[in-house]
Amino acid sequence: MKYTLLEKQREFLEINHKYSLDVAMYQGGFGSGKTWSGALLGITLARKYAGSRGLVCAKTYRLLKNTTLVTYFEHLEEIGYKKGKHYKYNKVDQKITFKNGSEILFMDVDDPEKVRSLNLHWIEIEEASQISESAFKELMGRLRGKVKSNWVNFTYRLFGHTNPQASKGWIHKYFVEKIKPNYRRVIAPTSDNTN
């Protein structure tokens, strides 16, 4: 399956593997492809690194169920993946399991304690501005899943997406004020999306 990406989507999705951890925030208005890009990246990582474990989270599970999970299923259908044949979805565990052994968990992080015991390879945050700074810090500490020897160019990744912010919260703090070399912010105006 081939996708035509917008310039900002490509900037968000692609990395040069210079660091062992990449932390990216995709900020954009309505229609800038935030959730679409995040779901595409999550599926790409699950397919590329067999046996990996990713987490897709938001402040509430309802937000994930109504938007993000729907987008994941749309991508899977688009690439020809059939439920039962290429992947399974367990509603009770809120988890997609791929035939290659990779898992994608879906959960809310309203209480950061919920993720405390997880060992993950990548994390996606839906509407990142809605979660607390303490949840962000807890999530950063979960990127410690064991890396397999056959995973070429593996990089731990935390990627979030959100609307532009009127106030200066933790996103501004970590992605503008105290930015580290392996942190990046991609700003994608709605007007960039010619579709």
CSV table of C-alpha atoms in Angstrom, one decimal:
chain,number,residue,atom,x,y,z
A,1,MET,CA,0.0,0.0,0.0
A,2,LYS,CA,1.3,3.4,-0.9
A,3,TYR,CA,0.3,6.6,0.8
A,4,THR,CA,0.9,10.2,-0.4
A,5,LEU,CA,2.0,12.1,2.7
A,6,LEU,CA,1.8,15.8,3.2
A,7,GLU,CA,5.2,17.5,3.9
A,8,LYS,CA,4.5,17.9,7.7
A,9,GLN,CA,3.2,14.3,8.0
A,10,ARG,CA,6.4,13.0,6.4
A,11,GLU,CA,8.5,15.2,8.8
A,12,PHE,CA,6.5,13.8,11.8
A,13,LEU,CA,6.8,10.1,10.7
A,14,GLU,CA,10.4,9.9,9.5
A,15,ILE,CA,13.4,9.9,11.7
A,16,ASN,CA,17.1,9.5,11.0
A,17,HIS,CA,17.8,7.1,14.0
A,18,LYS,CA,20.5,9.4,15.4
A,19,TYR,CA,19.3,8.9,18.9
A,20,SER,CA,18.0,5.8,20.8
A,21,LEU,CA,14.8,7.8,21.7
A,22,ASP,CA,12.7,10.1,19.5
A,23,VAL,CA,10.0,12.3,21.1
A,24,ALA,CA,7.8,14.1,18.7
A,25,MET,CA,4.7,16.3,19.0
A,26,TYR,CA,2.5,17.0,16.0
A,27,GLN,CA,0.5,20.1,16.5
A,28,GLY,CA,-2.1,21.1,13.9
A,29,GLY,CA,-5.6,22.4,13.3
A,30,PHE,CA,-8.7,20.6,12.1
A,31,GLY,CA,-7.9,18.4,9.1
A,32,SER,CA,-4.1,18.5,9.4
A,33,GLY,CA,-4.0,14.7,9.7
A,34,LYS,CA,-2.9,14.3,13.3
A,35,THR,CA,-4.8,11.2,14.3
A,36,TRP,CA,-4.4,9.7,10.8
A,37,SER,CA,-0.6,10.1,11.0
A,38,GLY,CA,-0.3,8.8,14.5
A,39,ALA,CA,-2.3,5.6,13.6
A,40,LEU,CA,-0.2,5.1,10.5
A,41,LEU,CA,3.0,5.3,12.5
A,42,GLY,CA,1.7,2.9,15.2
A,43,ILE,CA,0.8,0.3,12.6
A,44,THR,CA,4.1,0.8,10.8
A,45,LEU,CA,6.1,0.2,13.9
A,46,ALA,CA,4.0,-2.9,14.9
A,47,ARG,CA,4.5,-4.4,11.5
A,48,LYS,CA,8.2,-3.5,11.2
A,49,TYR,CA,9.3,-4.7,14.7
A,50,ALA,CA,7.8,-8.2,15.1
A,51,GLY,CA,6.9,-8.9,18.8
A,52,SER,CA,7.0,-5.2,19.8
A,53,ARG,CA,4.6,-3.6,22.2
A,54,GLY,CA,3.0,-0.2,21.7
A,55,LEU,CA,0.6,1.9,23.7
A,56,VAL,CA,-2.0,4.3,22.3
A,57,CYS,CA,-3.4,6.5,25.1
A,58,ALA,CA,-5.5,9.5,25.8
A,59,LYS,CA,-7.0,11.2,28.9
A,60,THR,CA,-10.2,9.1,28.4
A,61,TYR,CA,-10.8,5.7,26.7
A,62,ARG,CA,-13.9,7.2,25.1
A,63,LEU,CA,-11.8,9.5,23.1
A,64,LEU,CA,-9.7,6.6,21.9
A,65,LYS,CA,-12.7,4.4,21.1
A,66,ASN,CA,-14.5,7.2,19.1
A,67,THR,CA,-11.6,8.5,17.1
A,68,THR,CA,-8.2,6.8,17.3
A,69,LEU,CA,-9.3,3.2,17.3
A,70,VAL,CA,-11.6,3.8,14.3
A,71,THR,CA,-8.6,5.3,12.5
A,72,TYR,CA,-6.5,2.3,13.3
A,73,PHE,CA,-9.1,0.0,11.8
A,74,GLU,CA,-9.5,2.1,8.7
A,75,HIS,CA,-5.7,1.9,8.1
A,76,LEU,CA,-5.7,-1.9,8.6
A,77,GLU,CA,-8.6,-2.2,6.1
A,78,GLU,CA,-6.8,0.1,3.6
A,79,ILE,CA,-3.6,-2.1,3.7
A,80,GLY,CA,-5.6,-5.3,3.3
A,81,TYR,CA,-5.4,-6.6,6.8
A,82,LYS,CA,-8.3,-8.8,7.7
A,83,LYS,CA,-9.5,-9.2,11.3
A,84,GLY,CA,-9.0,-12.8,12.4
A,85,LYS,CA,-6.4,-13.4,9.6
A,86,HIS,CA,-3.8,-10.7,10.1
A,87,TYR,CA,-4.7,-9.4,13.5
A,88,LYS,CA,-7.1,-9.9,16.4
A,89,TYR,CA,-8.8,-7.3,18.5
A,90,ASN,CA,-9.7,-8.1,22.1
A,91,LYS,CA,-12.4,-5.7,23.3
A,92,VAL,CA,-12.0,-6.7,26.9
A,93,ASP,CA,-8.2,-6.2,27.0
A,94,GLN,CA,-8.5,-3.3,24.6
A,95,LYS,CA,-5.7,-4.7,22.5
A,96,ILE,CA,-4.8,-5.4,18.9
A,97,THR,CA,-2.5,-8.4,18.4
A,98,PHE,CA,-0.8,-8.9,15.1
A,99,LYS,CA,0.1,-12.3,13.5
A,100,ASN,CA,3.8,-11.3,14.0
A,101,GLY,CA,3.3,-11.1,17.7
A,102,SER,CA,3.2,-7.3,18.0
A,103,GLU,CA,0.7,-5.8,20.4
A,104,ILE,CA,-1.0,-2.4,20.5
A,105,LEU,CA,-2.7,-1.5,23.8
A,106,PHE,CA,-5.4,1.2,24.1
A,107,MET,CA,-5.9,2.8,27.5
A,108,ASP,CA,-6.7,6.0,29.2
A,109,VAL,CA,-4.0,7.7,31.3
A,110,ASP,CA,-6.3,9.9,33.5
A,111,ASP,CA,-4.5,8.1,36.4
A,112,PRO,CA,-0.8,7.7,35.4
A,113,GLU,CA,-0.5,4.8,37.8
A,114,LYS,CA,-2.3,2.6,35.3
A,115,VAL,CA,0.8,2.4,33.1
A,116,ARG,CA,3.4,1.9,35.8
A,117,SER,CA,4.2,-1.8,35.1
A,118,LEU,CA,4.3,-1.6,31.3
A,119,ASN,CA,7.4,-2.2,29.3
A,120,LEU,CA,6.9,-0.6,25.9
A,121,HIS,CA,8.7,0.1,22.6
A,122,TRP,CA,6.6,3.0,21.5
A,123,ILE,CA,3.8,5.3,22.8
A,124,GLU,CA,1.2,7.4,21.0
A,125,ILE,CA,-0.7,10.1,22.9
A,126,GLU,CA,-4.0,11.3,21.4
A,127,GLU,CA,-4.8,14.9,22.2
A,128,ALA,CA,-1.6,15.2,24.2
A,129,SER,CA,-2.5,18.6,25.7
A,130,GLN,CA,-5.4,17.0,27.7
A,131,ILE,CA,-3.1,14.7,29.7
A,132,SER,CA,-1.1,15.9,32.7
A,133,GLU,CA,2.6,16.5,32.9
A,134,SER,CA,2.9,13.7,35.4
A,135,ALA,CA,1.3,11.3,32.9
A,136,PHE,CA,3.8,12.4,30.3
A,137,LYS,CA,6.7,11.7,32.6
A,138,GLU,CA,5.3,8.3,33.6
A,139,LEU,CA,4.9,7.4,30.0
A,140,MET,CA,8.5,8.4,29.2
A,141,GLY,CA,9.6,5.9,31.9
A,142,ARG,CA,7.7,3.1,30.2
A,143,LEU,CA,9.9,3.1,27.1
A,144,ARG,CA,12.0,0.2,28.2
A,145,GLY,CA,10.8,-2.9,26.3
A,146,LYS,CA,13.6,-5.4,25.4
A,147,VAL,CA,15.0,-4.8,21.9
A,148,LYS,CA,15.4,-7.9,19.7
A,149,SER,CA,18.7,-8.4,17.9
A,150,ASN,CA,17.1,-8.5,14.5
A,151,TRP,CA,15.4,-5.1,14.8
A,152,VAL,CA,17.4,-3.0,12.4
A,153,ASN,CA,17.6,0.7,13.2
A,154,PHE,CA,15.2,0.4,16.2
A,155,THR,CA,14.5,3.7,18.0
A,156,TYR,CA,12.2,4.0,21.1
A,157,ARG,CA,9.5,6.5,20.1
A,158,LEU,CA,7.0,8.6,21.9
A,159,PHE,CA,4.8,10.6,19.6
A,160,GLY,CA,1.8,12.8,20.4
A,161,HIS,CA,-0.6,15.0,18.6
A,162,THR,CA,-2.8,17.9,19.6
A,163,ASN,CA,-4.4,21.1,18.6
A,164,PRO,CA,-2.5,24.4,18.9
A,165,GLN,CA,-2.4,25.6,22.5
A,166,ALA,CA,-3.7,28.9,23.8
A,167,SER,CA,-1.9,28.5,27.1
A,168,LYS,CA,1.7,27.4,27.9
A,169,GLY,CA,1.5,24.0,29.5
A,170,TRP,CA,3.9,21.0,29.6
A,171,ILE,CA,4.0,20.7,25.8
A,172,HIS,CA,5.4,24.3,25.5
A,173,LYS,CA,7.8,23.5,28.4
A,174,TYR,CA,9.3,20.4,26.8
A,175,PHE,CA,9.0,21.2,23.1
A,176,VAL,CA,9.7,25.0,23.0
A,177,GLU,CA,11.4,26.2,26.2
A,178,LYS,CA,13.6,23.3,27.4
A,179,ILE,CA,13.9,21.3,24.1
A,180,LYS,CA,16.4,18.5,24.0
A,181,PRO,CA,18.2,17.4,20.9
A,182,ASN,CA,15.9,14.3,20.4
A,183,TYR,CA,12.7,16.2,21.0
A,184,ARG,CA,10.9,17.8,18.1
A,185,ARG,CA,7.7,19.6,17.4
A,186,VAL,CA,6.0,19.6,14.0
A,187,ILE,CA,3.5,22.4,13.3
A,188,ALA,CA,0.9,21.6,10.6
A,189,PRO,CA,-1.7,24.3,9.8
A,190,THR,CA,-5.0,23.1,8.4
A,191,SER,CA,-4.3,25.1,5.3
A,192,ASP,CA,-1.4,22.7,4.4
A,193,ASN,CA,-3.8,19.9,3.7
A,194,THR,CA,-4.8,20.3,0.1
A,195,ASN,CA,-7.2,17.4,0.3
